[in-house]
PDB file of C-alpha atoms and ligand atoms in Angstrom:
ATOM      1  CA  UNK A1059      25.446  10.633 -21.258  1.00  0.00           C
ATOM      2  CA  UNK A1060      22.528  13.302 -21.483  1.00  0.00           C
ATOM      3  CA  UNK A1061      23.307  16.695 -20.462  1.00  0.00           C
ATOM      4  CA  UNK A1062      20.782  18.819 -22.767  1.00  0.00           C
ATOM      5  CA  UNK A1063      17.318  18.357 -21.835  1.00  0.00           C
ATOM      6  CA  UNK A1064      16.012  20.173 -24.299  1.00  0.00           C
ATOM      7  CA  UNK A1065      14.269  17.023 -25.701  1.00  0.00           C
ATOM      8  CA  UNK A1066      12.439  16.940 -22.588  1.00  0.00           C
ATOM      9  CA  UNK A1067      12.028  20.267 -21.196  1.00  0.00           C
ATOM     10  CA  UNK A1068      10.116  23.455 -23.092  1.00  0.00           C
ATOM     11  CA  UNK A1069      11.434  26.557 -20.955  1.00  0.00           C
ATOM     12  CA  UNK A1070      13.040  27.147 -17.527  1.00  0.00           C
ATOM     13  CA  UNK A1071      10.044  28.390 -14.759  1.00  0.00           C
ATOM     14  CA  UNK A1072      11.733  29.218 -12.033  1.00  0.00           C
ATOM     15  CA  UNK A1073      16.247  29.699 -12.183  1.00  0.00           C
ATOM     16  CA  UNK A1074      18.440  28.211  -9.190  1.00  0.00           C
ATOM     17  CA  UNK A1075      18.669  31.601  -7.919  1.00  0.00           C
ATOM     18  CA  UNK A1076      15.605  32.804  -7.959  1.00  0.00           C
ATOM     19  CA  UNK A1077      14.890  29.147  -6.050  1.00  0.00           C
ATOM     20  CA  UNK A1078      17.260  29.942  -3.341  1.00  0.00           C
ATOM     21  CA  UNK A1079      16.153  33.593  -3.029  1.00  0.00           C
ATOM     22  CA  UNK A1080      12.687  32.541  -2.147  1.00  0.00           C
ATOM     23  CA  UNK A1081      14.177  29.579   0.197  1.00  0.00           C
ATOM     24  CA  UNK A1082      15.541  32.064   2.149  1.00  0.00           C
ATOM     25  CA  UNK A1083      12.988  34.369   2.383  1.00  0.00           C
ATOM     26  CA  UNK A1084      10.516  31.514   3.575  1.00  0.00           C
ATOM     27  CA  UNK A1085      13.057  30.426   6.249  1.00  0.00           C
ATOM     28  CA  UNK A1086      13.047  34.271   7.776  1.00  0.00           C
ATOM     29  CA  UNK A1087       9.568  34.346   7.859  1.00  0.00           C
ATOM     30  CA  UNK A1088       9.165  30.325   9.390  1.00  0.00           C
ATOM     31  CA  UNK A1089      12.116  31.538  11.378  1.00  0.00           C
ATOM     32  CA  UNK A1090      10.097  34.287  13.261  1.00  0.00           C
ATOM     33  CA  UNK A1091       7.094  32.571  13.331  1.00  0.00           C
ATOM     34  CA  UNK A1092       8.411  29.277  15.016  1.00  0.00           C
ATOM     35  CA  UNK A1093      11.310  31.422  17.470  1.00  0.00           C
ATOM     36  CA  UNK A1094       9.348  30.609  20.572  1.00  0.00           C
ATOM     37  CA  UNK A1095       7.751  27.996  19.621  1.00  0.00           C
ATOM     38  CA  UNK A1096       9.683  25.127  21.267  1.00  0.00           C
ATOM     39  CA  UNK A1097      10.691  21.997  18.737  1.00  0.00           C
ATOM     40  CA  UNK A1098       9.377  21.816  15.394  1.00  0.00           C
ATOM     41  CA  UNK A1099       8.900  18.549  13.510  1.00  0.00           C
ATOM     42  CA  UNK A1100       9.408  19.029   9.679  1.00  0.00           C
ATOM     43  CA  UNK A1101       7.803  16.195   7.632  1.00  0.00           C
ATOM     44  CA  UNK A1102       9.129  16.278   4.183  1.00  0.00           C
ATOM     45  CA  UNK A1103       6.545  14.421   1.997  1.00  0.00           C
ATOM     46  CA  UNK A1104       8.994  12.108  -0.259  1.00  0.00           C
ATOM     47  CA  UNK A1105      10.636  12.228  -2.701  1.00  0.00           C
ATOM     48  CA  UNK A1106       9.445  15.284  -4.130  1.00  0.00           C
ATOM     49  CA  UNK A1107      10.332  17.661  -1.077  1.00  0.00           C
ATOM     50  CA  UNK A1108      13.825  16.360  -0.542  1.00  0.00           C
ATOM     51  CA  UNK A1109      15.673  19.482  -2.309  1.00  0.00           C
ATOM     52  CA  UNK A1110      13.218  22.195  -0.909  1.00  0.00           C
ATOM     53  CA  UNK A1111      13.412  20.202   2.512  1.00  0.00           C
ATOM     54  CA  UNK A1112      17.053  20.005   2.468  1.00  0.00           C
ATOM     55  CA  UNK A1113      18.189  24.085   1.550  1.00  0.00           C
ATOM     56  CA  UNK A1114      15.076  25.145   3.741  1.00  0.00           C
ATOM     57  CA  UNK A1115      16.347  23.122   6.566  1.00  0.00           C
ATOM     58  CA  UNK A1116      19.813  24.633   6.630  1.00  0.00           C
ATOM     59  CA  UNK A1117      18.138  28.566   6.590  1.00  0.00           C
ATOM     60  CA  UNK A1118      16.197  27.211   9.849  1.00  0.00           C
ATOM     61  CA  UNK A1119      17.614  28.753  12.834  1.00  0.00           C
ATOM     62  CA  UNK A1120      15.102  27.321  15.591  1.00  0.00           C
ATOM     63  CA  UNK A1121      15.601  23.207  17.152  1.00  0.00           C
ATOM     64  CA  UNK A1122      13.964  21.006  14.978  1.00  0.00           C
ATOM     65  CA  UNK A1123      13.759  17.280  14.068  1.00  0.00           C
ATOM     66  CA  UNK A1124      13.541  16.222  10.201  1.00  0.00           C
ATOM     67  CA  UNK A1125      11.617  12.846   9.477  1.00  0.00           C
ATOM     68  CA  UNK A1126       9.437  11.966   6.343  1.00  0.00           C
ATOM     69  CA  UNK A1127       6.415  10.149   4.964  1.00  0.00           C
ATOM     70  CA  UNK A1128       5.679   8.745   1.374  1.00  0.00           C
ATOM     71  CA  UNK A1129       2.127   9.276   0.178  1.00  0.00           C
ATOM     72  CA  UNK A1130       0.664   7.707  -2.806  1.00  0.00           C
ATOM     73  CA  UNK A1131      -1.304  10.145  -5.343  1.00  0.00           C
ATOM     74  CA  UNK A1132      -0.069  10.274  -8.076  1.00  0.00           C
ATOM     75  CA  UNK A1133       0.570   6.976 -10.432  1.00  0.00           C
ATOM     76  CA  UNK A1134       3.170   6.482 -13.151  1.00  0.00           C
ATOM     77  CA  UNK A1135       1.522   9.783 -15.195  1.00  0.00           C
ATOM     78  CA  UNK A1136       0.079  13.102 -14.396  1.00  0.00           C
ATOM     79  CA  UNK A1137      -2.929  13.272 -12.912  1.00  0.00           C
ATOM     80  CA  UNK A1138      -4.025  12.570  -9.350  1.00  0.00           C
ATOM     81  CA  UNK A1139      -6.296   9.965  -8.149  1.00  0.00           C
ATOM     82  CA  UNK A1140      -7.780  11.245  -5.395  1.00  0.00           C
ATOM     83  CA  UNK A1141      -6.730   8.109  -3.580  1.00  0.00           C
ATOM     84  CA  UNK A1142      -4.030   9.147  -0.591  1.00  0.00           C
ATOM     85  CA  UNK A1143      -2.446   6.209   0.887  1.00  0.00           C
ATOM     86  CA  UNK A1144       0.837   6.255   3.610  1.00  0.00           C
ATOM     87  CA  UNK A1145       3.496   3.878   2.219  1.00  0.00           C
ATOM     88  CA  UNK A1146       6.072   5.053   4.907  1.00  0.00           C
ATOM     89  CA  UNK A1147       5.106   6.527   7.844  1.00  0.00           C
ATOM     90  CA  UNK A1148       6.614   9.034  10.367  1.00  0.00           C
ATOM     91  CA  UNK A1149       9.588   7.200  12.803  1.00  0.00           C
ATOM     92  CA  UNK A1150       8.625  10.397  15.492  1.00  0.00           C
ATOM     93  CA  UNK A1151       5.919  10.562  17.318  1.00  0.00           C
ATOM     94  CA  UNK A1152       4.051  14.087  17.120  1.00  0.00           C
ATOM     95  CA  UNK A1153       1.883  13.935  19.755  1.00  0.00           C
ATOM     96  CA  UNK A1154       1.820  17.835  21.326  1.00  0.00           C
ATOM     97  CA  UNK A1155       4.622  18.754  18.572  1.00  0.00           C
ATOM     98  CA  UNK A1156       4.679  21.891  16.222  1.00  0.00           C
ATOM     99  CA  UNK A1157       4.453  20.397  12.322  1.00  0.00           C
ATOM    100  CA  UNK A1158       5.347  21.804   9.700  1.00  0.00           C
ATOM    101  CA  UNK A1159       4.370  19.546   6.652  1.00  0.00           C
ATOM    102  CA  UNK A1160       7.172  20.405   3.979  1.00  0.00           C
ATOM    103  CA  UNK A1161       5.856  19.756   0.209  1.00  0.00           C
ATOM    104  CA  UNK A1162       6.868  20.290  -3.457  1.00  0.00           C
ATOM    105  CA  UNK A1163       3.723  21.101  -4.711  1.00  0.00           C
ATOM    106  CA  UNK A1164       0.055  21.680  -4.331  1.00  0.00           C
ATOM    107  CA  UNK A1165      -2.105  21.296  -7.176  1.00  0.00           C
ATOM    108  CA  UNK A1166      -5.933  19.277  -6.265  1.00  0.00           C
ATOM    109  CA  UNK A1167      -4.993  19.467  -2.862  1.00  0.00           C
ATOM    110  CA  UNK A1168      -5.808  15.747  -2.162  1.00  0.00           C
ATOM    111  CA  UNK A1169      -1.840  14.563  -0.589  1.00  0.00           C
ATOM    112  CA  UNK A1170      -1.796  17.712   1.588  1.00  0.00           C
ATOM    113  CA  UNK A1171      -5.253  17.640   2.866  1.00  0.00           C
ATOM    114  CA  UNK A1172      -5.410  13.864   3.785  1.00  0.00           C
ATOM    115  CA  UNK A1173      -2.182  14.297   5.158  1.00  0.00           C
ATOM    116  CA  UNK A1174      -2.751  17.403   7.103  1.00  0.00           C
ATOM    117  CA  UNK A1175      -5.699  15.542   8.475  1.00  0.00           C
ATOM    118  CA  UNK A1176      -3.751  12.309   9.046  1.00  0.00           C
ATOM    119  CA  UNK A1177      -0.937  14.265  11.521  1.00  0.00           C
ATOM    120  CA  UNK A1178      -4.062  16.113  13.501  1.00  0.00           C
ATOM    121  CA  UNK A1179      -5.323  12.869  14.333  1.00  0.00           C
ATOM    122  CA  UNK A1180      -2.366  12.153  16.092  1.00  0.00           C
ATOM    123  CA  UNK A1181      -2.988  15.329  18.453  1.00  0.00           C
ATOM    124  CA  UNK A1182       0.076  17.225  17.187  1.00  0.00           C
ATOM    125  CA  UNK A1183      -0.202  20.806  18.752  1.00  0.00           C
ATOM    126  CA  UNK A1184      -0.317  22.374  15.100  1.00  0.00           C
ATOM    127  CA  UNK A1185       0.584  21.612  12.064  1.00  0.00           C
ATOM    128  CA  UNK A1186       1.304  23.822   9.285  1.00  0.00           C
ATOM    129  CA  UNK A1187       1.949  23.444   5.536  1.00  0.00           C
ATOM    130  CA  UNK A1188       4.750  24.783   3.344  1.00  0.00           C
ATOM    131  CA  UNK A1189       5.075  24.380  -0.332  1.00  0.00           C
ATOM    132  CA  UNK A1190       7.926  25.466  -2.836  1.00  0.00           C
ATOM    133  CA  UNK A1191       4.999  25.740  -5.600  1.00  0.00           C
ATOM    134  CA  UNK A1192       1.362  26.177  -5.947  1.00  0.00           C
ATOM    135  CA  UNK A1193      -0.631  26.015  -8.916  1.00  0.00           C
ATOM    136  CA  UNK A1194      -4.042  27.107  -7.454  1.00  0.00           C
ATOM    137  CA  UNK A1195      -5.603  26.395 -10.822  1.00  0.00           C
ATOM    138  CA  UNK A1196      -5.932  23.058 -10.356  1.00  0.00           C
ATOM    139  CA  UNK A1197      -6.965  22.658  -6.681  1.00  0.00           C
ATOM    140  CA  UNK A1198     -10.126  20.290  -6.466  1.00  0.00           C
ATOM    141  CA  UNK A1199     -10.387  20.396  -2.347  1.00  0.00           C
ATOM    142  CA  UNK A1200     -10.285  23.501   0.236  1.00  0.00           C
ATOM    143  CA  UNK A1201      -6.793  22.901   1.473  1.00  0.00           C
ATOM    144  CA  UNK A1202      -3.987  26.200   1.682  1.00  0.00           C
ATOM    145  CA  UNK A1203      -1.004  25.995   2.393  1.00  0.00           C
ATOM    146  CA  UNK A1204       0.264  28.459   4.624  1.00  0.00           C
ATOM    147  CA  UNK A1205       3.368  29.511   3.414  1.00  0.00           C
ATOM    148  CA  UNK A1206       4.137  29.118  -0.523  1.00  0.00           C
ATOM    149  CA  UNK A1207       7.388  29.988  -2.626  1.00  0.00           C
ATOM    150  CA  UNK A1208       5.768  30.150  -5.916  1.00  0.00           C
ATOM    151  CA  UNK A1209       2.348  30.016  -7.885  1.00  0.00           C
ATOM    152  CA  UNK A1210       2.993  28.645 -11.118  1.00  0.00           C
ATOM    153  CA  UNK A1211       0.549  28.054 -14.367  1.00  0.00           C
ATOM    154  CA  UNK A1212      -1.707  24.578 -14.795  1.00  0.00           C
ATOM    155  CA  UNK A1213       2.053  22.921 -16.547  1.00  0.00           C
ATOM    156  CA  UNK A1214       3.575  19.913 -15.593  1.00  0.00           C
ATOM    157  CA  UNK A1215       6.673  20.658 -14.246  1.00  0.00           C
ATOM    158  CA  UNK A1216       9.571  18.905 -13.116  1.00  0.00           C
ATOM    159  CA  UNK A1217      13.635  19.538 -11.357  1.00  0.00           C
ATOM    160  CA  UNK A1218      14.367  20.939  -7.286  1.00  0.00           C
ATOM    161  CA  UNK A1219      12.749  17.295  -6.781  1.00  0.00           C
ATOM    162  CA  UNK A1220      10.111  16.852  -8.694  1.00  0.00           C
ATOM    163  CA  UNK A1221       9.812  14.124 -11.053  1.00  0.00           C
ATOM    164  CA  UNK A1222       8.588  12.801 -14.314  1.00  0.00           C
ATOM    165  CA  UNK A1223       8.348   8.343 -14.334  1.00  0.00           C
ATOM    166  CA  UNK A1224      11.091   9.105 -11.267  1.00  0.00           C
ATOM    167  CA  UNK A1225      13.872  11.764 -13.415  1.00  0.00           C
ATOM    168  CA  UNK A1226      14.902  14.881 -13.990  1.00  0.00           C
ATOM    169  CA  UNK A1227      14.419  15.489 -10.098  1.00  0.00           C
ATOM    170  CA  UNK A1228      18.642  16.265 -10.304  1.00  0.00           C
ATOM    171  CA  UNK A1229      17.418  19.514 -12.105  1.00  0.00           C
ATOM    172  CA  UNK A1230      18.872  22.426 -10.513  1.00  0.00           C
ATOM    173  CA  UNK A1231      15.637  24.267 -11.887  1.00  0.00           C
ATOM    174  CA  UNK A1232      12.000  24.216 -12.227  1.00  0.00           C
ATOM    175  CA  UNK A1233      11.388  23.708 -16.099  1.00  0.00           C
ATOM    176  CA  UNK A1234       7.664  23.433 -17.757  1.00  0.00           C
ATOM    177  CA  UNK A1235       7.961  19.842 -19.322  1.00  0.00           C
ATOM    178  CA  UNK A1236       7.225  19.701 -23.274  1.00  0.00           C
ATOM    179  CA  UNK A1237       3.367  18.068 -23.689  1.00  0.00           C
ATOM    180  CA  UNK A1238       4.599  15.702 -26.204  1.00  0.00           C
ATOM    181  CA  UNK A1239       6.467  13.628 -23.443  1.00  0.00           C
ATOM    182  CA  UNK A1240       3.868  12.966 -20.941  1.00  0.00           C
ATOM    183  CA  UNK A1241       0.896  12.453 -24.343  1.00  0.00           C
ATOM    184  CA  UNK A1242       3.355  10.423 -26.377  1.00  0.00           C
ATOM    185  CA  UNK A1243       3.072  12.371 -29.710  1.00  0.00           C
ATOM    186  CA  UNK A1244       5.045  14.213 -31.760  1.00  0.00           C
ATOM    187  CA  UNK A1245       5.675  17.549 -31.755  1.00  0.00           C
TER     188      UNK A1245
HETATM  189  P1  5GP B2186      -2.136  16.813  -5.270  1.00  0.00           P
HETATM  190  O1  5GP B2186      -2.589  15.745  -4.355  1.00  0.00           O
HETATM  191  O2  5GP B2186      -2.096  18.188  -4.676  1.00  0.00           O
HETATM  192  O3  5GP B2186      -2.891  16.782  -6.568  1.00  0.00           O
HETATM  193  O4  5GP B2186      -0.720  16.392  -5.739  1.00  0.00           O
HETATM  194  C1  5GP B2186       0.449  16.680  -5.107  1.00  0.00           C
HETATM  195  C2  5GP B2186       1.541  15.822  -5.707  1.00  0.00           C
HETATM  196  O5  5GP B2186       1.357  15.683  -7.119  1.00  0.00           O
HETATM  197  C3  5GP B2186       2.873  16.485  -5.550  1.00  0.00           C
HETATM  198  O6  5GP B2186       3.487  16.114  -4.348  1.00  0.00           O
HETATM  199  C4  5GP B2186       3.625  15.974  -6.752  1.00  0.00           C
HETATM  200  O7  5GP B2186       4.232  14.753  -6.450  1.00  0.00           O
HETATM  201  C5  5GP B2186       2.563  15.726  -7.810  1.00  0.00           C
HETATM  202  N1  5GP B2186       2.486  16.811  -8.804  1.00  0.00           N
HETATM  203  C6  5GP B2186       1.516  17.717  -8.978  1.00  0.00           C
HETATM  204  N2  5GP B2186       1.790  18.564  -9.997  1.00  0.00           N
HETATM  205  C7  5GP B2186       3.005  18.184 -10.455  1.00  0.00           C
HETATM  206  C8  5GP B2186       3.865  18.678 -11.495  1.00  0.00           C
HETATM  207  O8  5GP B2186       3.606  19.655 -12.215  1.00  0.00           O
HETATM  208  N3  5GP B2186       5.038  18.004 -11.642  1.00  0.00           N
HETATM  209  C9  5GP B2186       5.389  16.929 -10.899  1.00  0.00           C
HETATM  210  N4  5GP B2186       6.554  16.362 -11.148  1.00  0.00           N
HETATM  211  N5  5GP B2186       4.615  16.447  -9.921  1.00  0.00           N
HETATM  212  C10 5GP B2186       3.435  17.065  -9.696  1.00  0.00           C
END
């Protein structure tokens, strides 16, 4: 059984406390923002969003629903196609709703600006964007979210959800993933 991923990751980004620090502070600030707002829907963009989604969700002290989507962008490597598709879509319907689209990161923009676009369609009231990470390097369309937890460098990063080829999302951390996994080669 593997329990040193130093093979696989370079250096730690962003500790489990520093994670839940942030968390926290987001929720306050959602918190006022949504207080008299009536219900908000939070659509947690899988699977990447499912730990941010589930420790934000518990600092939320306003009624709210939970549901999620699954967007295609990204492949079985790194980059992003530009292609957004909806493989699962929401179960609740919006319509007149507060949204607050809950994702792992935002790096071209592409999932979170289709998306965004997608919900408005469907005449929700608002919707909103939240993001555990942002690496504003890399964005290719005008899309901001409008509450982030961290910016991070133009790395490929993984743990707190996100993946690499569907592991390491178990991570309790954000850790920088070593270039010689994703570009098979040596170090
Ligand atoms: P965008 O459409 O903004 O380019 O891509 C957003 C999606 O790309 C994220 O939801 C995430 O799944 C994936 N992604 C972007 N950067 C990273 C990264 O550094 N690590 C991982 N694991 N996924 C990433």
């Amino acid at each position: 059984m593997i329990t040193d991923y130093s093979d696989i990751i370079e250096r730690v980004l962003i500790d489990e406390d520093s994670l839940h620090k942030k968390i926290k502070q987001l929720a306050q600030t959602i918190n006022t923002y949504y207080a008299d707002k009536g219900t908000l829907i939070l659509v947690g963009i899988l699977k990447g969003s499912v730990m941010f989604m589930s420790e934000l969700a518990k600092e939320l002290k306003v009624d709210l629903m939970m549901d999620f989507m699954i967007v295609s962008s990204y492949a079985e490597n790194t980059y992003s196609s530009g292609n957004v598709k909806i493989l699962k879509d929401l179960d609740i319907d919006i319509k007149d709703k507060e949204v607050l689209i809950v994702e792992d990161i935002i790096d071209t923009g592409y999932t979170l600006k289709k998306t965004k676009e997608n919900l408005i369609n469907r005449q929700a009231n608002d919707v909103k964007i939240v993001t555990l990470l942002d690496k504003p390097e890399r964005r290719e369309v005008e899309i901001k979210s409008d509450w982030s937890g961290f910016k991070i460098p133009n790395e490929f990063v993984v743990g707190f959800g996100l993946d690499y080829n569907q592991m390491y999302r178990n991570l309790p951390y954000i850790g920088v993933v070593k270039r010689s996994v994703y570009e098979n080669i040596e170090d």
